[in-house]
XYZ file of C-alpha atoms in Angstrom:
503
model
C 11.983 -74.944 -3.322
C 10.804 -78.509 -3.733
C 10.098 -80.083 -7.092
C 8.873 -83.328 -8.525
C 6.742 -85.867 -6.702
C 7.056 -84.087 -3.374
C 5.315 -80.978 -4.620
C 1.961 -82.070 -5.987
C 0.161 -85.425 -5.871
C 1.177 -88.156 -8.265
C -0.986 -88.960 -11.263
C -2.243 -86.265 -13.653
C -1.361 -83.494 -11.207
C 2.236 -84.635 -10.899
C 3.004 -84.660 -14.618
C 5.320 -81.911 -15.755
C 3.661 -79.348 -18.032
C 5.122 -77.217 -20.796
C 4.439 -73.751 -19.420
C 4.960 -70.429 -21.165
C 4.715 -67.133 -19.333
C 4.061 -63.718 -20.863
C 5.481 -60.581 -19.300
C 6.277 -57.094 -20.554
C 8.651 -55.214 -18.235
C 6.850 -51.960 -18.996
C 3.438 -53.089 -17.798
C 4.032 -52.087 -14.192
C 4.596 -48.465 -15.155
C 1.056 -47.785 -16.342
C -0.881 -45.810 -13.749
C -4.648 -45.404 -13.569
C -4.334 -42.363 -11.341
C -4.061 -41.376 -7.700
C -6.482 -43.261 -5.485
C -7.575 -45.669 -8.186
C -7.597 -49.248 -6.849
C -6.378 -50.863 -10.086
C -2.594 -50.919 -9.999
C -0.675 -52.582 -12.848
C 2.348 -52.349 -10.543
C 1.082 -55.619 -9.012
C 2.170 -57.419 -12.204
C 5.734 -56.227 -11.682
C 5.600 -57.328 -8.046
C 4.399 -60.768 -9.129
C 7.187 -61.042 -11.687
C 9.787 -60.116 -9.085
C 8.553 -62.881 -6.787
C 8.633 -65.390 -9.640
C 12.198 -64.382 -10.412
C 13.439 -64.631 -6.842
C 11.667 -67.929 -6.205
C 13.496 -69.281 -9.257
C 10.336 -70.092 -11.191
C 11.218 -68.224 -14.388
C 13.899 -70.757 -15.271
C 11.241 -73.485 -15.362
C 9.095 -71.675 -17.941
C 9.461 -70.247 -21.424
C 9.401 -66.504 -20.744
C 7.897 -64.466 -23.567
C 7.462 -60.773 -24.147
C 4.078 -60.297 -25.842
C 3.858 -58.646 -29.194
C 1.388 -55.738 -28.830
C -2.060 -56.414 -30.258
C -2.781 -54.265 -33.300
C -6.008 -52.480 -34.215
C -7.110 -55.334 -36.432
C -6.516 -57.857 -33.636
C -8.678 -55.876 -31.230
C -11.364 -55.368 -33.873
C -11.971 -59.087 -34.086
C -14.283 -58.418 -31.143
C -14.425 -54.686 -30.475
C -16.126 -52.064 -32.637
C -13.848 -50.133 -34.976
C -14.903 -46.730 -33.650
C -14.314 -47.803 -30.055
C -10.802 -49.044 -30.842
C -10.089 -45.817 -32.754
C -11.254 -43.829 -29.736
C -8.981 -45.749 -27.365
C -6.040 -45.223 -29.705
C -6.588 -41.468 -29.997
C -7.710 -40.346 -26.527
C -5.151 -38.800 -24.164
C -5.398 -36.970 -20.834
C -4.707 -33.744 -22.732
C -7.459 -34.236 -25.321
C -10.182 -35.809 -23.212
C -11.853 -32.494 -22.338
C -12.631 -32.089 -26.039
C -14.189 -35.557 -26.222
C -16.888 -35.465 -23.545
C -19.591 -37.029 -25.703
C -17.294 -39.854 -26.781
C -16.176 -40.416 -23.189
C -19.778 -40.857 -22.143
C -20.623 -43.011 -25.137
C -17.753 -45.404 -24.469
C -18.098 -45.311 -20.653
C -14.611 -43.934 -20.146
C -13.812 -41.517 -17.349
C -14.908 -42.812 -13.932
C -14.052 -46.451 -13.239
C -12.114 -46.439 -16.497
C -10.040 -43.242 -16.572
C -7.949 -41.889 -19.410
C -4.269 -42.138 -18.493
C -0.905 -41.845 -20.210
C -0.238 -44.823 -22.442
C -3.777 -46.203 -22.164
C -3.830 -47.733 -25.637
C -0.355 -49.211 -25.279
C -1.490 -50.792 -22.029
C -4.459 -52.377 -23.813
C -2.222 -53.621 -26.603
C 0.186 -55.146 -24.108
C -2.237 -57.091 -21.951
C -4.326 -58.215 -24.927
C -1.179 -59.259 -26.757
C -0.182 -61.521 -23.884
C -3.534 -63.298 -23.782
C -3.807 -63.819 -27.532
C -0.167 -64.854 -27.594
C -0.909 -67.380 -24.878
C -3.752 -68.810 -26.942
C -1.410 -69.063 -29.942
C 1.117 -71.011 -27.863
C -1.580 -73.406 -26.660
C -2.679 -73.912 -30.266
C 0.932 -74.793 -31.069
C 1.419 -77.401 -28.359
C 2.081 -75.717 -25.017
C 0.213 -77.208 -22.054
C -0.240 -74.052 -19.979
C 0.132 -70.376 -20.878
C 0.126 -67.599 -18.278
C -0.581 -63.879 -18.658
C -1.160 -62.256 -15.267
C -1.625 -58.865 -16.954
C -4.755 -60.168 -18.713
C -8.158 -61.282 -17.497
C -9.973 -57.951 -17.895
C -13.373 -59.551 -18.142
C -15.783 -56.588 -17.978
C -14.934 -54.846 -21.267
C -17.734 -54.901 -23.847
C -17.726 -54.714 -27.614
C -18.384 -50.957 -27.617
C -17.478 -49.744 -24.142
C -15.131 -49.924 -21.199
C -16.364 -51.214 -17.863
C -15.039 -51.975 -14.398
C -11.396 -50.938 -14.959
C -11.374 -52.927 -18.250
C -10.985 -51.374 -21.689
C -10.262 -54.289 -24.035
C -11.580 -57.789 -23.415
C -8.427 -59.828 -23.890
C -10.271 -62.965 -22.756
C -12.765 -62.861 -25.618
C -9.905 -62.272 -28.064
C -7.962 -65.237 -26.645
C -11.008 -67.511 -26.818
C -11.546 -66.524 -30.453
C -7.967 -67.561 -31.143
C -8.489 -70.899 -29.367
C -11.643 -71.527 -31.398
C -9.506 -71.684 -34.521
C -8.025 -74.920 -33.196
C -10.652 -76.278 -30.789
C -14.317 -77.027 -31.348
C -15.209 -76.127 -27.769
C -13.590 -73.779 -25.241
C -14.462 -73.531 -21.551
C -14.172 -70.228 -19.673
C -14.050 -70.304 -15.855
C -13.994 -67.111 -13.777
C -13.074 -67.021 -10.058
C -12.866 -63.240 -9.749
C -15.273 -61.910 -7.107
C -17.057 -59.922 -9.825
C -19.244 -61.567 -12.436
C -17.471 -62.237 -15.736
C -20.135 -60.307 -17.614
C -18.182 -59.221 -20.673
C -17.134 -62.751 -21.580
C -20.545 -64.263 -20.854
C -22.192 -61.585 -22.976
C -19.874 -62.195 -25.919
C -20.667 -65.908 -26.100
C -24.199 -65.943 -24.708
C -25.805 -67.455 -27.810
C -23.253 -70.056 -28.879
C -22.714 -73.663 -27.815
C -19.012 -73.561 -28.689
C -18.028 -71.618 -25.572
C -19.274 -72.442 -22.097
C -18.840 -69.733 -19.462
C -18.853 -70.514 -15.728
C -18.591 -67.619 -13.268
C -18.292 -67.867 -9.460
C -19.025 -64.420 -8.030
C -20.578 -62.239 -5.378
C -24.183 -61.504 -6.340
C -26.610 -58.963 -4.909
C -26.092 -55.170 -4.923
C -22.572 -55.667 -6.201
C -20.822 -54.679 -9.410
C -21.703 -55.375 -12.210
C -25.104 -56.579 -11.019
C -25.417 -59.430 -13.516
C -24.796 -63.139 -13.022
C -28.104 -64.444 -11.704
C -28.303 -68.236 -11.507
C -31.255 -67.966 -13.891
C -29.061 -66.502 -16.639
C -28.268 -69.670 -18.573
C -27.660 -68.622 -22.178
C -29.919 -68.072 -25.140
C -30.883 -69.937 -28.312
C -28.020 -72.312 -29.230
C -26.264 -71.108 -26.095
C -29.023 -72.170 -23.697
C -27.444 -73.957 -20.693
C -23.964 -72.973 -21.881
C -23.764 -70.065 -19.410
C -23.473 -71.065 -15.755
C -23.612 -68.535 -12.951
C -22.717 -69.370 -9.366
C -24.024 -66.510 -7.179
C -22.306 -66.306 -3.792
C -22.664 -64.250 -0.631
C -20.134 -62.552 1.647
C -17.531 -64.487 3.575
C -17.335 -67.680 1.565
C -14.398 -69.811 2.730
C -12.235 -72.441 1.076
C -14.370 -75.416 2.057
C -17.652 -73.880 0.910
C -16.110 -72.642 -2.331
C -14.641 -76.002 -3.272
C -17.886 -77.790 -2.404
C -19.310 -75.887 -5.371
C -16.306 -75.517 -7.653
C -15.229 -79.143 -7.937
C -18.585 -80.864 -8.509
C -19.734 -78.185 -10.949
C -16.493 -78.007 -12.932
C -16.121 -81.782 -12.820
C -19.544 -82.175 -14.426
C -18.802 -79.407 -16.931
C -15.626 -81.170 -18.051
C -17.505 -84.454 -18.374
C -20.445 -83.048 -20.335
C -18.899 -80.232 -22.385
C -15.492 -81.857 -23.072
C -13.623 -78.666 -23.981
C -10.531 -78.726 -26.128
C -9.050 -75.838 -24.134
C -9.800 -74.006 -20.897
C -9.360 -70.344 -19.976
C -9.234 -69.701 -16.216
C -9.551 -66.095 -15.054
C -7.818 -65.992 -11.663
C -9.036 -62.662 -10.305
C -7.483 -62.292 -6.856
C -10.144 -59.967 -5.427
C -11.891 -63.114 -4.176
C -9.109 -63.506 -1.608
C -9.642 -62.689 2.031
C -8.757 -59.087 2.836
C -9.129 -57.639 -0.638
C -9.844 -53.914 -0.499
C -12.805 -54.235 -2.867
C -13.800 -57.796 -2.069
C -15.846 -59.545 0.610
C -14.893 -63.221 0.267
C -12.659 -65.134 2.662
C -10.561 -67.430 0.482
C -6.987 -68.278 1.381
C -4.320 -68.283 -1.307
C -4.220 -72.077 -1.192
C -7.999 -72.205 -1.470
C -7.914 -69.912 -4.498
C -5.060 -71.890 -6.032
C -6.969 -75.131 -5.537
C -9.059 -74.039 -8.523
C -5.898 -73.795 -10.646
C -4.702 -77.156 -9.372
C -8.047 -78.781 -10.160
C -8.219 -77.341 -13.682
C -4.619 -78.448 -14.288
C -5.495 -82.021 -13.311
C -7.659 -82.480 -16.426
C -4.568 -82.138 -18.625
C -6.393 -79.936 -21.128
C -4.594 -76.910 -22.658
C -4.979 -74.190 -20.036
C -4.698 -70.407 -20.293
C -4.249 -68.732 -16.888
C -5.111 -65.042 -16.719
C -5.162 -62.393 -14.013
C -8.071 -60.054 -13.370
C -9.177 -58.216 -10.263
C -7.161 -57.930 -7.079
C -6.714 -54.712 -5.140
C -4.680 -55.567 -2.060
C -1.671 -55.798 -4.281
C 0.718 -57.575 -1.907
C -1.786 -60.456 -1.743
C -2.307 -60.400 -5.498
C 1.417 -60.919 -6.033
C 1.458 -63.681 -3.417
C -1.462 -65.438 -5.051
C -0.296 -65.333 -8.658
C 3.235 -66.346 -7.679
C 1.896 -69.376 -5.807
C -0.455 -70.244 -8.667
C 2.431 -70.103 -11.127
C 4.125 -72.686 -8.945
C 0.976 -74.808 -9.047
C 0.966 -74.582 -12.846
C 4.578 -75.781 -12.882
C 3.946 -78.565 -10.382
C 6.222 -76.905 -7.821
C 5.494 -76.247 -4.143
C 7.352 -73.082 -3.140
C 8.479 -72.101 0.342
C 6.237 -70.004 2.517
C 9.204 -67.934 3.616
C 9.612 -65.192 1.062
C 13.035 -64.560 -0.497
C 14.419 -61.024 -0.214
C 13.694 -58.965 -3.300
C 13.064 -55.354 -4.328
C 9.491 -55.294 -2.994
C 10.215 -57.249 0.171
C 8.937 -54.451 2.442
C 5.419 -54.812 1.062
C 5.083 -58.192 2.738
C 5.954 -57.361 6.343
C 5.819 -58.026 9.157
C 5.748 -61.763 8.427
C 7.372 -61.843 4.976
C 5.535 -65.027 4.105
C 3.739 -66.125 0.963
C 0.558 -67.243 2.695
C -1.717 -65.187 4.902
C -4.429 -66.519 7.184
C -8.057 -65.843 6.226
C -10.119 -63.710 8.595
C -12.812 -64.765 11.048
C -15.556 -63.021 9.068
C -18.969 -64.638 8.970
C -19.687 -66.990 6.076
C -23.151 -65.969 4.917
C -23.304 -68.907 2.514
C -25.226 -71.573 4.403
C -24.925 -75.281 3.710
C -28.515 -75.200 2.487
C -27.911 -72.339 0.049
C -24.766 -73.967 -1.317
C -26.562 -77.273 -1.798
C -29.423 -75.520 -3.562
C -27.044 -73.734 -5.951
C -25.086 -76.912 -6.632
C -28.211 -78.960 -7.332
C -29.691 -76.324 -9.623
C -26.549 -76.011 -11.727
C -26.014 -79.775 -11.918
C -29.635 -80.054 -13.041
C -28.973 -77.520 -15.803
C -25.883 -79.446 -16.877
C -27.871 -82.672 -17.001
C -29.900 -81.122 -19.819
C -26.783 -81.154 -21.982
C -26.767 -84.810 -22.975
C -23.717 -84.700 -25.202
C -21.007 -82.281 -26.136
C -22.132 -80.274 -29.166
C -20.916 -81.431 -32.528
C -19.465 -78.632 -34.648
C -18.887 -79.305 -38.300
C -15.872 -77.531 -39.723
C -15.696 -76.763 -43.413
C -12.655 -74.560 -43.794
C -10.908 -73.474 -40.635
C -9.303 -70.037 -40.474
C -5.515 -70.239 -40.458
C -3.726 -70.422 -37.147
C -1.974 -67.295 -36.013
C 1.644 -68.198 -36.612
C 4.751 -67.355 -34.664
C 7.348 -65.358 -36.594
C 10.271 -66.970 -38.319
C 13.733 -66.391 -36.925
C 14.936 -65.009 -40.248
C 14.709 -61.225 -40.170
C 14.476 -61.188 -43.962
C 11.367 -63.334 -44.063
C 8.635 -62.512 -46.521
C 6.200 -59.940 -45.161
C 3.427 -61.923 -43.434
C 1.005 -59.239 -44.588
C 1.271 -60.763 -48.043
C 0.155 -64.259 -47.069
C -3.284 -65.496 -48.016
C -5.921 -65.334 -45.289
C -8.988 -67.495 -45.725
C -12.247 -66.256 -44.391
C -13.572 -68.495 -41.668
C -16.433 -70.827 -42.442
C -18.261 -69.511 -39.419
C -20.667 -66.676 -38.986
C -22.718 -65.489 -36.054
C -24.625 -62.258 -35.969
C -25.217 -62.398 -32.245
C -23.031 -59.380 -31.507
C -24.266 -56.984 -34.191
C -27.049 -55.362 -32.235
C -25.510 -54.501 -28.895
C -28.449 -52.443 -27.669
C -31.518 -54.732 -27.827
C -32.843 -57.137 -25.120
C -30.724 -55.766 -22.248
C -30.040 -57.760 -19.116
C -30.542 -55.039 -16.535
C -27.988 -54.971 -13.737
C -29.094 -54.551 -10.167
C -29.331 -50.876 -9.254
C -26.357 -49.049 -7.748
C -23.876 -51.457 -9.300
C -22.559 -49.421 -12.220
C -19.346 -48.514 -10.403
C -16.943 -50.673 -8.465
C -16.999 -49.435 -4.897
C -13.639 -48.700 -3.391
C -12.665 -49.240 0.206
C -10.022 -46.574 0.604
C -6.956 -48.147 2.166
C -3.505 -46.752 1.387
C -1.156 -49.242 -0.217
C 2.500 -49.252 0.769
C 4.636 -47.184 -1.567
C 1.729 -46.101 -3.714
C 4.083 -43.571 -5.179
C 5.791 -46.409 -7.051
C 2.678 -46.577 -9.193
C 2.787 -42.926 -10.195
C 5.157 -43.448 -13.061
C 3.440 -42.567 -16.280
C 3.939 -44.166 -19.620
C 6.800 -41.778 -20.320
C 8.893 -43.611 -17.701
C 8.414 -47.074 -19.200
C 11.429 -49.291 -18.892
C 13.316 -49.902 -22.106
C 14.360 -53.258 -23.437
C 13.418 -56.800 -22.549
C 13.780 -58.984 -19.479
C 16.744 -61.379 -19.658
C 15.669 -64.596 -21.255
C 12.506 -63.113 -22.664
C 11.567 -64.002 -26.204
C 9.499 -61.679 -28.305
C 6.717 -63.301 -30.268
C 4.403 -61.857 -32.840
C 0.923 -62.502 -34.089
C 0.710 -63.382 -37.744
C -0.201 -60.295 -39.692
C -3.589 -60.792 -41.218
C -4.778 -58.480 -43.954
C -6.886 -55.610 -42.731
C -9.944 -57.530 -43.860
C -9.033 -60.560 -41.705
C -11.511 -62.649 -39.726
C -13.640 -60.961 -37.087
C -15.568 -62.444 -34.204
C -18.544 -63.009 -36.486
C -16.308 -64.982 -38.839
C -14.845 -67.139 -36.075
C -18.025 -68.295 -34.387
C -19.775 -70.513 -36.896
C -21.343 -70.522 -40.325
C -22.296 -74.176 -39.981
C -25.912 -73.100 -39.519
C -26.560 -70.243 -41.896
C -30.109 -69.893 -40.610
C -28.907 -68.580 -37.262
C -29.985 -65.010 -36.675
C -29.295 -64.494 -33.021
C -30.362 -61.512 -30.965
C -27.625 -59.685 -29.199
C -26.399 -61.788 -26.240
C -25.921 -58.804 -23.980
C -29.578 -57.942 -23.957
C -31.859 -60.880 -23.359
C -35.071 -60.642 -21.367
C -35.085 -62.109 -17.888
């Protein structure tokens, strides 16, 4: 393993970053069910690679504190969170109406430990945001990035939108936060949450056209104060590294120049890789990681999250390599022996060659998309100015002293911000393209799928060596919600629901 100036270019990219990494050793035991393409086991495979490549010793390794009800309710509806907490495989037959109401059961099945799973991956993302607010340069939570979940319903294998929760935490410290999504599926849940605000810009690069979730048209640009703060980059099958970067770098470069975010969240969904069992892009791991490398070069606090990715051996390869990129380390292509070594045969290498599939994205179409989005960005003359009156308190890390005063007793100020843009989740709907309500699965057996069939009852006990448990500060039950966080600086704002605007 090479480090230092030989790994990444000199200049901003070569500067060492303070990186923290969130991992719960139990996360790999959660199991969506036989045949389901979402396999949390891939997080455990990624962690094993990181360990055997020696990358863990270069990061602060943290075990996330599980998100509590009140943390989740900063974005999600109370009754939805209560439903997720209570539902079990044994009781779901008695809850058919609620299952339908909350869109749980098909793409988003009920499984053992479902709520604990949500608490774990959300806890890692919010914890990462807390660390960035307290001075870390990069925070990583590969279990997070579940970008489809809505305020009141599950969607596309996602139950809780950890990304929205993390962005809300970052907004306590930063006036503007940028969200970038390189999953093959449109980042609809995050776009929807912030569709009417100028404090969060969302940029999604995704397959568009008869493909889940059906949203993400280039013409969807935001609404009211959020107009031009949503960017959608609709792509076709077979896009390769060169074509992808010919869009990613000029668009993101202009976004960074115009929007000037205080922090960036990058959702690194690996289903945009070549050979993904649900995907249809043709990116190499290095091509995918080039997005991480480029975002890192701006030296802005960066939260790296997981997301999609259904050929799990390639997911682990990708997120391991991208962890190295975050650290400024170039790791060997030859894979070290480890407990999941057999998944990576016959070559046992980190990188895999892209396929020879046709790239349906023509030079002309790419140029047209690039020009249109740069034109939209040109309409944002200056970064928005947000006046703060009284900022909500930062979520604090716990004291070492076990006898510390109960954080529940501390004073919690209400935020000075208020947005009503999420209160009416059923008006002005953006209609998805037909036949895109369910992620389509290409059935391809994964090696040792039986490793994933361990229910929550088999969760590993204890903590990884070197892991540090952190906790969110305990806000009173009446603590700030999403409406509180987003801005009371203009009390005349009465936004329609961002999820339902007319075309």
